[in-house]
XYZ file of C-alpha atoms in Angstrom:
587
model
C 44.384 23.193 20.868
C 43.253 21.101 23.790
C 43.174 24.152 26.332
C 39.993 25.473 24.627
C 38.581 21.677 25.115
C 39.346 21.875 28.600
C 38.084 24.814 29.254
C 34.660 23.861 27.641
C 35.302 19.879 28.887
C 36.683 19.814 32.229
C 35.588 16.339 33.010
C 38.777 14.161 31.572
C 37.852 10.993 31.946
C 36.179 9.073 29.481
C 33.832 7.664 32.471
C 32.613 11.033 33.711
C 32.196 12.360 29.967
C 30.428 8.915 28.939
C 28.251 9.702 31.744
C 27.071 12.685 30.621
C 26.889 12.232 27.016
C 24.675 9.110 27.041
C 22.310 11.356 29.202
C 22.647 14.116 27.197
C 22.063 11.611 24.095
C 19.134 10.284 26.249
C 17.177 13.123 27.171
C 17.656 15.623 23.387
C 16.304 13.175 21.601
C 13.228 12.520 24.240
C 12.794 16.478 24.168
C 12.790 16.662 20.363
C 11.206 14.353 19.541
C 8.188 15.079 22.059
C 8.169 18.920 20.416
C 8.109 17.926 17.505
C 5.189 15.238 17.938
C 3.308 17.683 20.097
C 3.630 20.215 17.591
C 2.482 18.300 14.852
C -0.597 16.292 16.455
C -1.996 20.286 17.755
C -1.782 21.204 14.148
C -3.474 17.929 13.001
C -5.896 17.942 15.917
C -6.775 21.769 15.668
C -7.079 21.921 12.110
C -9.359 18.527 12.325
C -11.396 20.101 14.761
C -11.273 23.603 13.692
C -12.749 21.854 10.236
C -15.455 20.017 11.818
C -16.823 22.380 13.549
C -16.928 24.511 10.144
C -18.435 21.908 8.313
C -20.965 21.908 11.011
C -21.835 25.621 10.702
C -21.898 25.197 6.892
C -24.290 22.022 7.262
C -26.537 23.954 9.574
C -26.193 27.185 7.628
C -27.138 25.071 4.017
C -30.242 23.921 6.425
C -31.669 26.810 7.046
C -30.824 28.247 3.508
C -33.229 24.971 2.348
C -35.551 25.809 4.545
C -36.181 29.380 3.350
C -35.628 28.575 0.240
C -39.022 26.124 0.637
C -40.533 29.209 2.127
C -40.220 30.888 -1.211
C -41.209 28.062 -3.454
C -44.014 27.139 -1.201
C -45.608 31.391 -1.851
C -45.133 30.628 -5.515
C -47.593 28.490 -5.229
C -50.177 30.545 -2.801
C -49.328 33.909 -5.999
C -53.237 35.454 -7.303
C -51.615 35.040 -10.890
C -52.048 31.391 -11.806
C -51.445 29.677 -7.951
C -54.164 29.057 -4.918
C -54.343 32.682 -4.112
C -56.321 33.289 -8.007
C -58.959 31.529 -6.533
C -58.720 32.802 -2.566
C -59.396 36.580 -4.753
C -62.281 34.972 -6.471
C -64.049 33.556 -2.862
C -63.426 37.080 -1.910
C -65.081 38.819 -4.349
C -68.078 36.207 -4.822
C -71.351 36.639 -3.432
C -72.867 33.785 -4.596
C -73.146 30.923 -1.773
C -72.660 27.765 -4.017
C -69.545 29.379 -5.877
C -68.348 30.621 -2.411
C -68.885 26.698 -1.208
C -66.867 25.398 -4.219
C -64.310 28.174 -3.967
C -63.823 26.978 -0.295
C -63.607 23.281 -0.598
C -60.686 23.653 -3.812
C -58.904 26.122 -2.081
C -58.908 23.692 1.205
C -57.866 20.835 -0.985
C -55.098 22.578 -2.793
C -53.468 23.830 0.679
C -53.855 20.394 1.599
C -51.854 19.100 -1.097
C -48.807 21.615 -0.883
C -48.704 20.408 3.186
C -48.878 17.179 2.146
C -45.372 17.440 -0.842
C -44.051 19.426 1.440
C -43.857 17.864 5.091
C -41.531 20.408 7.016
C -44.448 23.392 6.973
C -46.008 24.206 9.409
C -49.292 26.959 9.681
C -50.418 28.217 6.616
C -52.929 30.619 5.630
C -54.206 34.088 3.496
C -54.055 36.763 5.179
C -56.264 40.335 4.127
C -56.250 42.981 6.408
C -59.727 44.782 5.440
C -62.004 41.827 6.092
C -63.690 41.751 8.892
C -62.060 38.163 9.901
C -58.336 38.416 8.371
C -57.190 35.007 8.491
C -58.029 32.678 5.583
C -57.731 29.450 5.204
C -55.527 28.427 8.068
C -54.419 24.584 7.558
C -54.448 24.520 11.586
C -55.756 26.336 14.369
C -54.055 29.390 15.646
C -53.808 31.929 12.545
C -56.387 33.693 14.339
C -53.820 35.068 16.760
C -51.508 36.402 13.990
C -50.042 39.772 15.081
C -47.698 40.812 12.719
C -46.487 44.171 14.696
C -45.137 41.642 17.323
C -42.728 39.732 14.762
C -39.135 41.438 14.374
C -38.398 40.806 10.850
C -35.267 38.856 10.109
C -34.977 39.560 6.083
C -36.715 40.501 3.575
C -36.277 39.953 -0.339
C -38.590 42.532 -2.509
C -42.187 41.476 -1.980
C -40.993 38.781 0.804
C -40.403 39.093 4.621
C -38.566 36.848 6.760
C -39.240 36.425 10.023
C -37.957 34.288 12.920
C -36.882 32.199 14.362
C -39.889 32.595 17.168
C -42.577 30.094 18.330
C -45.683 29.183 15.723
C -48.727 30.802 16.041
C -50.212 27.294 15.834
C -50.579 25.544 19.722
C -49.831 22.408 18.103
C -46.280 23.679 17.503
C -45.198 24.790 21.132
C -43.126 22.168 21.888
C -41.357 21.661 18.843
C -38.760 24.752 18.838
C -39.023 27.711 16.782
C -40.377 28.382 13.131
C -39.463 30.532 10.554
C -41.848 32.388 8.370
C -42.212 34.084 4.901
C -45.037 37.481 4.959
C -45.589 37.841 0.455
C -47.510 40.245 -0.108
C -50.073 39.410 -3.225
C -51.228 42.484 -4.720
C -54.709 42.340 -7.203
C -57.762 44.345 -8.418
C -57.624 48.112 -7.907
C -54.517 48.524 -5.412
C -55.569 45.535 -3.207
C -53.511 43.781 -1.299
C -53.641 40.280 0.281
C -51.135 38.273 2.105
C -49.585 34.568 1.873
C -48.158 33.343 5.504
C -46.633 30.297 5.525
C -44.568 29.251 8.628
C -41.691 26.196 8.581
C -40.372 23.905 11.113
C -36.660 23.568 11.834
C -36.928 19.676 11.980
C -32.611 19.217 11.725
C -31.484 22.068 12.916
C -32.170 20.734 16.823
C -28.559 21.255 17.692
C -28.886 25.273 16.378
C -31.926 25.814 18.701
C -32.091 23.083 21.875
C -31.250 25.964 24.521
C -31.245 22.670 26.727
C -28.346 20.926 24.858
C -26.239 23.811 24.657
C -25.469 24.719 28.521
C -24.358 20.766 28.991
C -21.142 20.788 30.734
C -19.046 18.392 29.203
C -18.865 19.865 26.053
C -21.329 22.953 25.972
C -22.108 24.906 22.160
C -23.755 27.664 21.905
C -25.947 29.303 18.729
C -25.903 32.826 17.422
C -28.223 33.641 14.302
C -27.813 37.408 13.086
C -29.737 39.251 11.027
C -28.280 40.944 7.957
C -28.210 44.479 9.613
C -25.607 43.207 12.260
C -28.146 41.903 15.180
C -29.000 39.506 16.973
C -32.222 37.083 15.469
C -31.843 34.236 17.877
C -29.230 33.258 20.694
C -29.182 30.827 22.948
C -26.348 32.330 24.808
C -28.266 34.474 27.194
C -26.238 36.959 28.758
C -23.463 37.473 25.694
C -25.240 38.144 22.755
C -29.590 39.188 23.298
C -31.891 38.707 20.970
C -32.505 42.544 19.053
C -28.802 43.475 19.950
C -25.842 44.236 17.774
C -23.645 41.001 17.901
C -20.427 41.851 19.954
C -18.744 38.556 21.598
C -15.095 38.270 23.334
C -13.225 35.910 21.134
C -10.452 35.372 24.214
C -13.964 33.786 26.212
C -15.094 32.210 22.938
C -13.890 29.815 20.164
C -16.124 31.307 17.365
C -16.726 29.317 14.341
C -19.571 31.084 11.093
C -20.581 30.505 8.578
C -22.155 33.457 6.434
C -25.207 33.331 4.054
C -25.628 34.727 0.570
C -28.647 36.939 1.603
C -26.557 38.238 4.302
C -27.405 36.456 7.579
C -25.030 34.533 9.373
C -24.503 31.311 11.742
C -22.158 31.564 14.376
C -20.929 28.342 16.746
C -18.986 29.489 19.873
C -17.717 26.819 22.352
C -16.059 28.195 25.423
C -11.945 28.235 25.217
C -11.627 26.550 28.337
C -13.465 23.211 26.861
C -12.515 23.621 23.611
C -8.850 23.636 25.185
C -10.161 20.653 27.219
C -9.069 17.745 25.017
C -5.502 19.265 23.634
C -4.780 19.675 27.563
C -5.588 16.620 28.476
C -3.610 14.950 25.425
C -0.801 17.678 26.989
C -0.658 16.363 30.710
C -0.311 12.345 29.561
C 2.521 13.642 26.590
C 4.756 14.986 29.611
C 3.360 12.041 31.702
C 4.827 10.091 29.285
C 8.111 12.149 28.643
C 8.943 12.017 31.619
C 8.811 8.210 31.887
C 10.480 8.257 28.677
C 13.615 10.110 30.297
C 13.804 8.289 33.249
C 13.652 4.906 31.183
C 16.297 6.995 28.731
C 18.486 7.964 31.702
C 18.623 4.164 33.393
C 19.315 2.790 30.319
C 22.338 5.327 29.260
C 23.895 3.972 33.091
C 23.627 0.261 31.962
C 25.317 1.371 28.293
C 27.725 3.353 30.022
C 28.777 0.227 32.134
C 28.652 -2.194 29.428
C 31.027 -0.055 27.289
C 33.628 1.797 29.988
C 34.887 -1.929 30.895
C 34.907 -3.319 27.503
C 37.336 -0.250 26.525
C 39.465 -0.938 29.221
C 40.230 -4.723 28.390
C 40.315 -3.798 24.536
C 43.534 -1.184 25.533
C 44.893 -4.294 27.882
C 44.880 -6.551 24.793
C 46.223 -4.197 22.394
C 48.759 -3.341 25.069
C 49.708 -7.049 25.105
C 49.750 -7.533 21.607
C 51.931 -4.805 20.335
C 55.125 -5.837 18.927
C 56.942 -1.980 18.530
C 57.324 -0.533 22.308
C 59.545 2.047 20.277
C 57.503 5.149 21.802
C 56.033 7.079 18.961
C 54.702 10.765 18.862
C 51.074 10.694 19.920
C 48.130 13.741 19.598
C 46.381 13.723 22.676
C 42.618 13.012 22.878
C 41.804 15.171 25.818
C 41.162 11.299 27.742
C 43.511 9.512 29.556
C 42.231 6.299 28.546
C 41.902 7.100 24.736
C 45.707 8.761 24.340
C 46.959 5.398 25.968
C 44.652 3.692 23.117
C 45.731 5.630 20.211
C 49.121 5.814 20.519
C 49.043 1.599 20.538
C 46.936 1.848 17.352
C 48.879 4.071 15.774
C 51.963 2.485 16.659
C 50.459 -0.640 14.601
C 48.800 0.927 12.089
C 52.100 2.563 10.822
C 53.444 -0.604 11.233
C 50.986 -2.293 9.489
C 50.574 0.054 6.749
C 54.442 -0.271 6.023
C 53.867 -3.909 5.501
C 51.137 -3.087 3.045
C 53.022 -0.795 0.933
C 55.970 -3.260 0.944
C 54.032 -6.307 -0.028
C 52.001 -4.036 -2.695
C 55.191 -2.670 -4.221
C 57.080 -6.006 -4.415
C 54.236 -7.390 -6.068
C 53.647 -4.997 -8.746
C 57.326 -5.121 -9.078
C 57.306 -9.043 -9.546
C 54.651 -8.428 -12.150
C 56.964 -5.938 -14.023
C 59.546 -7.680 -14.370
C 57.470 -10.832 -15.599
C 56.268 -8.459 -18.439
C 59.786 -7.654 -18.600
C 60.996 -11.123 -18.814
C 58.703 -12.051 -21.247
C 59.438 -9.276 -23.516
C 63.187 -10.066 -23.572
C 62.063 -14.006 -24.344
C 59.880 -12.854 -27.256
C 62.170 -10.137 -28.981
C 65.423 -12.173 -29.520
C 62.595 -14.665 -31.230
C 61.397 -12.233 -33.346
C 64.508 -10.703 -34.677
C 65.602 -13.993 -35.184
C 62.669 -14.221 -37.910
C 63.204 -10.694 -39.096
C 66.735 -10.935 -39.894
C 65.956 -14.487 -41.644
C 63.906 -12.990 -44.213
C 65.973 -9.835 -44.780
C 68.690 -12.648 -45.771
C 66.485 -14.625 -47.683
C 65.506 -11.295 -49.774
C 68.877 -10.253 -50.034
C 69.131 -13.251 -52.123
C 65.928 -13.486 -54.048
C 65.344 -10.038 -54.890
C 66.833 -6.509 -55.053
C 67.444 -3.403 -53.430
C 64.533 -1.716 -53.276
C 62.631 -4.593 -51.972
C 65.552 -4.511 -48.771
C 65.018 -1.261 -48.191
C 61.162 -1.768 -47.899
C 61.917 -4.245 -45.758
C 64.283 -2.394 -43.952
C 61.862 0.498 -43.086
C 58.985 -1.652 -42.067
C 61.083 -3.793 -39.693
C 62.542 -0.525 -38.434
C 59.454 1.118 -36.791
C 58.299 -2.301 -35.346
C 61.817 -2.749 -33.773
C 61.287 0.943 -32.898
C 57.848 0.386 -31.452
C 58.694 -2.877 -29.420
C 61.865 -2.182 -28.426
C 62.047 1.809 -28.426
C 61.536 4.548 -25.896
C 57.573 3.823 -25.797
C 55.510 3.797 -23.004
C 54.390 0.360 -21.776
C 50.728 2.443 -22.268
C 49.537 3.349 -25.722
C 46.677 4.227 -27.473
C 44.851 1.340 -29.954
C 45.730 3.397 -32.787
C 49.505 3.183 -32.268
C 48.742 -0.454 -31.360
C 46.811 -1.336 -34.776
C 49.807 0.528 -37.097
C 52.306 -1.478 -35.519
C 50.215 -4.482 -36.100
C 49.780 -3.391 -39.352
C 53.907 -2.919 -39.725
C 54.089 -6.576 -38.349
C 51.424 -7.836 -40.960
C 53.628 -6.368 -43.778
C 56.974 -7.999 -42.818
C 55.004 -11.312 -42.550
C 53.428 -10.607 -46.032
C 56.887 -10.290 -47.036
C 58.240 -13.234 -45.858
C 55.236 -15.604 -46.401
C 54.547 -14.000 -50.013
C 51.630 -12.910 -49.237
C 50.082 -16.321 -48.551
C 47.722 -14.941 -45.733
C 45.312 -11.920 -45.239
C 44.821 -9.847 -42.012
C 42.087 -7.629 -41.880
C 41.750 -4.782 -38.849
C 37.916 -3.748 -38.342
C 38.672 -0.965 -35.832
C 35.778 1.383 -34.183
C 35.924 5.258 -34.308
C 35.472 5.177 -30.788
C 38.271 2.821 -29.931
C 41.053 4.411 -31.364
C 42.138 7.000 -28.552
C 41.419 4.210 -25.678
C 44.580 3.246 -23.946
C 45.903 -0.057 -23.299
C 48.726 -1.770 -22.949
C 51.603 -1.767 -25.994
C 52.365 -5.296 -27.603
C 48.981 -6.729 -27.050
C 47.626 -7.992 -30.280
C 50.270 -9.041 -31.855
C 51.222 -12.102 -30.096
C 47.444 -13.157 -30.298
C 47.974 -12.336 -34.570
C 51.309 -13.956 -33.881
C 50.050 -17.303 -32.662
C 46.999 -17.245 -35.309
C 49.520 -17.510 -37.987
C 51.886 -19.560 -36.649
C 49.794 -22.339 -35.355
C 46.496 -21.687 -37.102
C 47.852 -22.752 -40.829
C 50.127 -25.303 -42.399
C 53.398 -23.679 -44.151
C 51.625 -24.311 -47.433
C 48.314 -23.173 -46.714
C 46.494 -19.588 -47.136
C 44.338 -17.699 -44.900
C 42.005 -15.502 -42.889
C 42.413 -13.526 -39.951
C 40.042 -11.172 -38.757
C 41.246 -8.719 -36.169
C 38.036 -6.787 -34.530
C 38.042 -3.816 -31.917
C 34.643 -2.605 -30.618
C 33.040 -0.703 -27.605
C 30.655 -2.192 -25.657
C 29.973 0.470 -23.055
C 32.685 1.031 -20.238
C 34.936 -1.696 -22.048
C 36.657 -3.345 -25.357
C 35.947 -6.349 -27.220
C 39.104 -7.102 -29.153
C 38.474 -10.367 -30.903
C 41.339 -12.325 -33.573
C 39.341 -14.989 -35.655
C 41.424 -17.068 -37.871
C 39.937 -19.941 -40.393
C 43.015 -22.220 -39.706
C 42.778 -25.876 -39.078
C 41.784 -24.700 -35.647
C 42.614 -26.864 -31.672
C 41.895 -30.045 -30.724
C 40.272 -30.477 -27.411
C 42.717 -31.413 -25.025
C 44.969 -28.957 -26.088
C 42.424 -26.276 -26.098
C 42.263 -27.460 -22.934
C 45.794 -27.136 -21.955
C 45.631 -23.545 -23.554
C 43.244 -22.742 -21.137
C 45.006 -23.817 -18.200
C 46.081 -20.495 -15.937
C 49.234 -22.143 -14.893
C 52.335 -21.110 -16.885
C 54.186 -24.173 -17.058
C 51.347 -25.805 -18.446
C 50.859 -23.299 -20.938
C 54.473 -23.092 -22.152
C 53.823 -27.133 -22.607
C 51.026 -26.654 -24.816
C 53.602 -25.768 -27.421
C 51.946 -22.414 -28.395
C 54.760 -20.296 -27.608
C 54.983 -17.176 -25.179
C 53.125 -14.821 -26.481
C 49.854 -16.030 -24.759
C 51.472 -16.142 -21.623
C 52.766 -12.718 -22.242
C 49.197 -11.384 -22.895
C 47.695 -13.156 -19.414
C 50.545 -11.362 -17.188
C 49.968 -7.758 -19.319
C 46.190 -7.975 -18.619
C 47.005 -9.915 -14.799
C 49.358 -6.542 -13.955
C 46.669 -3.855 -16.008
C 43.372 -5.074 -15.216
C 43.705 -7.880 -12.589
C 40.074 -9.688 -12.662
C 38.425 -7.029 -14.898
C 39.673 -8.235 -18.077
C 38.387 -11.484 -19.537
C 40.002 -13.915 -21.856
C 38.652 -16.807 -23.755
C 39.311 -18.810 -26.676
C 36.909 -20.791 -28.796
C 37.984 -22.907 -31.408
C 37.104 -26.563 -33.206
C 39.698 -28.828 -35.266
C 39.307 -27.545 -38.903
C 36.628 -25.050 -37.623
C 39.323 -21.979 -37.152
C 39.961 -20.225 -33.656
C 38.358 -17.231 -31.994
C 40.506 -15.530 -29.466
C 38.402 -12.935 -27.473
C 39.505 -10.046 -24.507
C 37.303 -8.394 -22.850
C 38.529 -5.607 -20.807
C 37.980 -1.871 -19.483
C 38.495 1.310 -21.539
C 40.771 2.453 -18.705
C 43.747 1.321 -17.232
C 43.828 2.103 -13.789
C 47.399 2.522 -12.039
C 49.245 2.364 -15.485
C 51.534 5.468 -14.504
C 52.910 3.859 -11.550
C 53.643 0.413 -13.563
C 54.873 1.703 -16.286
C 58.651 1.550 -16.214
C 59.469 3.493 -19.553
C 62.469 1.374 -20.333
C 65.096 2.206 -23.023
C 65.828 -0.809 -24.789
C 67.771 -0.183 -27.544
């Protein structure tokens, strides 16, 4: 056994191996604890960032979305059936001056009121190809230089084109980033066709388009915007991804965060890996940092342990050593430590020793409780035969035959029951018939001057407890609870109350006075033989002493000419009855 521990233990000594165990102790924990907090603060602080960033792409995806989606409500409102554009065909098709002048000053006013509800537009004007000056009704300068072949459409939806994002035709616009713009096409009279343009700022998407903001070096972000067909709309990374192109970028270069539209276009973030890495290898370099200090602190600390125990151990062994009182040698397993197989075979010495002093002192005393039961049963029985074998004289006299042999047969199982091959452990069924036997003789002998009734629970009756237990307690109630002369009542009750029994005898006797009550309480057996109540209390207290020890309770109520109430209270198992109970032939 020990050569494998040698083999895998070399070092002997408990100071080398407490050495290296308190490192060992020190620096596993350290470790595991670090992976394990690493590991879980990357998964919290990637999935935290990983998250923001999406909900930033969403945000700036749902803004633009808005935006277009004002595009569209904004044409409803420029439509020839029922919107401004009814009345731009009208000023077309007039040739009458003064309409023309009316026409013109409505129109003006109702493109001034959709720019004013709806603040983020930008230029806005009717646009028909066969007049000789196209542009109509621009709300700004600038819709004069409208070229339509030079836009690169970015969507279109049935009668609507997208376009952008590219820089307003309006100068007022330059430096305010790109627009986006919706082309409708408004289509009247005989195949005629005339066209709403209305452009839109990106007021809140500044982070999607501010080329300037995304090459800063701390933390640099950089905007794609595709088209639906796959390319490129708008970029403001230059060289990876150019406007017009299909969109193809590395994702090892690239942490690449979208967010797609419903009409098909899509948002992409992409932050360079080597500053998106940035923060989780800083956090990184002060963790080990910090390890490390941790192990060194771990390591210094596992030297002052080791010293404070290794000496300690070594004056413990002295005193044991010292104390001993067997230097008998004794066979000892070795530890694999000098030190420690010195140790344990002093220990073990005393332990055995000790131990062997336990069992003695345990055995003589539940001996000495034994034969107090035992005692007390011989005291009681000569007592009670005594009785018995009074009446059976007295009825010999009195009566006839028959009545003996009644007699005979009663007193015959009780003597069998107290005295008999029984177990000092029985069940409270047996318990209650031989009660019930011992109620009978009494009957007998007192002419049935007293009744004793037995209210016994279903539940009780297969509980075990110990044998000659009530009747002493229905014993004393008849003795001492009632004159010679006098009738009565005693109530014998049994019930479950959980994990225990309540066995309660309630007599309506002439009942205690107080300071004998008081003596009857008294735990001391001389003072409770003095009471004058006999020994069948006494013989109770030592049966539920040796049974139960301080899990049984016992008290007694009672008031002169108020009757008595004896009550035990005890567990429905008797713990350690097999190796108390003695099984004595008495007969």
């Amino acid at each position: 056994m020990m050569n494998p521990l040698r083999r895998f233990f070399p070092l002997r000594s408990l100071r080398s191996r407490l050495a290296l165990f308190l490192t060992i102790a020190t620096v596993v924990p350290v470790l595991w604890l670090g992976y394990i907090s690493y590991r879980w603060i990357y998964i919290v602080q990637t999935e935290k960032i990983q998250r923001d960033w999406m909900d930033k792409a969403y945000r700036e995806r749902d803004e633009l979305e808005r935006k277009l989606d004002e595009l569209g409500r904004v044409s409803q409102l420029l439509d020839v059936e029922g919107g401004i554009g009814r009345e731009v065909v009208r000023f077309i098709g007039s040739a009458d001056p003064y309409e023309r002048s009316m026409l013109y000053r409505d129109i003006n006013d109702s493109i001034a009121n959709v720019i004013f509800s709806n603040p983020n537009l930008g230029l806005m004007f009717f646009y028909d190809p066969d007049l000789a000056e196209p542009v109509l009704f621009p709300n700004r300068e600038g819709g004069a230089a409208l070229d339509l072949r030079s836009l690169t459409p970015f969507y279109r939806q049935k009668l609507f084109t997208y376009y952008g994002p590219y820089p307003s035709f309006s100068p007022e616009s330059e430096a305010k980033g790109p627009v986006f713009s919706l082309l409708r096409k408004l289509t009247y009279g005989q195949g005629k066709s005339l066209y709403a343009y209305v452009e839109t700022k990106t007021t809140g998407l500044e982070s999607l388009f501010d080329a300037a903001a995304a090459g800063r070096s701390d933390y640099p972000v950089y905007h794609v915007l595709t088209a639906p067909n796959g390319n490129v709309a708008y970029s403001n990374l230059k060289e990876a991804a150019k406007a017009g192109e299909s969109y193809a970028v590395s994702s090892r270069q690239y942490k690449t965060f979208r967010a797609d539209s419903g009409h098909g276009w899509t948002i992409y973030q992409l932050i360079p890996v080597s500053a998106y890495d940035r923060e989780m290898n800083k956090w990184l370099l002060q963790f080990v940092l910090l390890a490390s200090l941790s192990i060194l602190f771990g390591i210094a600390l596992a030297w002052v342990i080791w010293r404070m125990v290794y000496r300690p151990i070594r004056i413990m062994n002295r005193e044991i050593t010292r104390f001993r009182y067997n230097q008998s040698p004794t066979g000892v397993s070795a530890t694999g430590l000098l030190e420690f197989n010195q140790m344990l075979a002093n220990f073990q010495s005393m332990s055995r020793r000790i131990a062997e002093l336990i069992a003695d002192v345990e055995d003589k005393e539940k001996r000495r409780g034994e034969l107090e039961v035992e005692k007390i049963l011989v005291q009681i029985n000569p007592h009670f035969l005594h009785n018995t074998l009074n009446t059976i004289q007295w009825l010999a006299r009195m009566q006839g035959q028959a009545n003996i042999a009644k007699l005979v047969s009663i007193f015959t199982r009780v003597l069998h029951y107290n005295l008999g091959k029984k177990t000092i452990i029985v069940t409270v069924r047996e318990e209650a018939e031989a009660v019930r036997d011992y109620i009978e003789l009494q009957n007998i002998r007192y002419d049935h001057s007293f009744n004793v009734s037995l209210d016994i629970g279903p539940d009780c009756l297969d509980v075990p407890i110990p044998r000659f237990l009530l009747q002493p307690l229905v014993e004393n109630a008849l003795y001492h609870g009632f004159d010679e002369d006098e009738s009565g009542e005693i109530a014998v009750t049994i019930r479950r109350e959980a994990r225990h029994l309540l066995v309660e005898v309630v007599d309506n006797g002439k009942g205690i006075p107080r300071e004998r009550l008081e003596a009857l309480l008294e735990t001391d057996d001389d003072k409770l033989r003095r009471s004058g109540l006999g020994i069948g209390l006494r013989y109770v207290r030592k049966m539920l002493a040796v049974y139960y020890g301080s899990a049984a309770e016992l008290s007694i109520e009672s008031e002169p000419g108020g009757g008595t109430r004896i009550a035990i209270r005890l567990p429905d198992a008797v713990r350690g009855a097999e190796g108390l109970d003695s099984s004595v032939d008495r007969r």
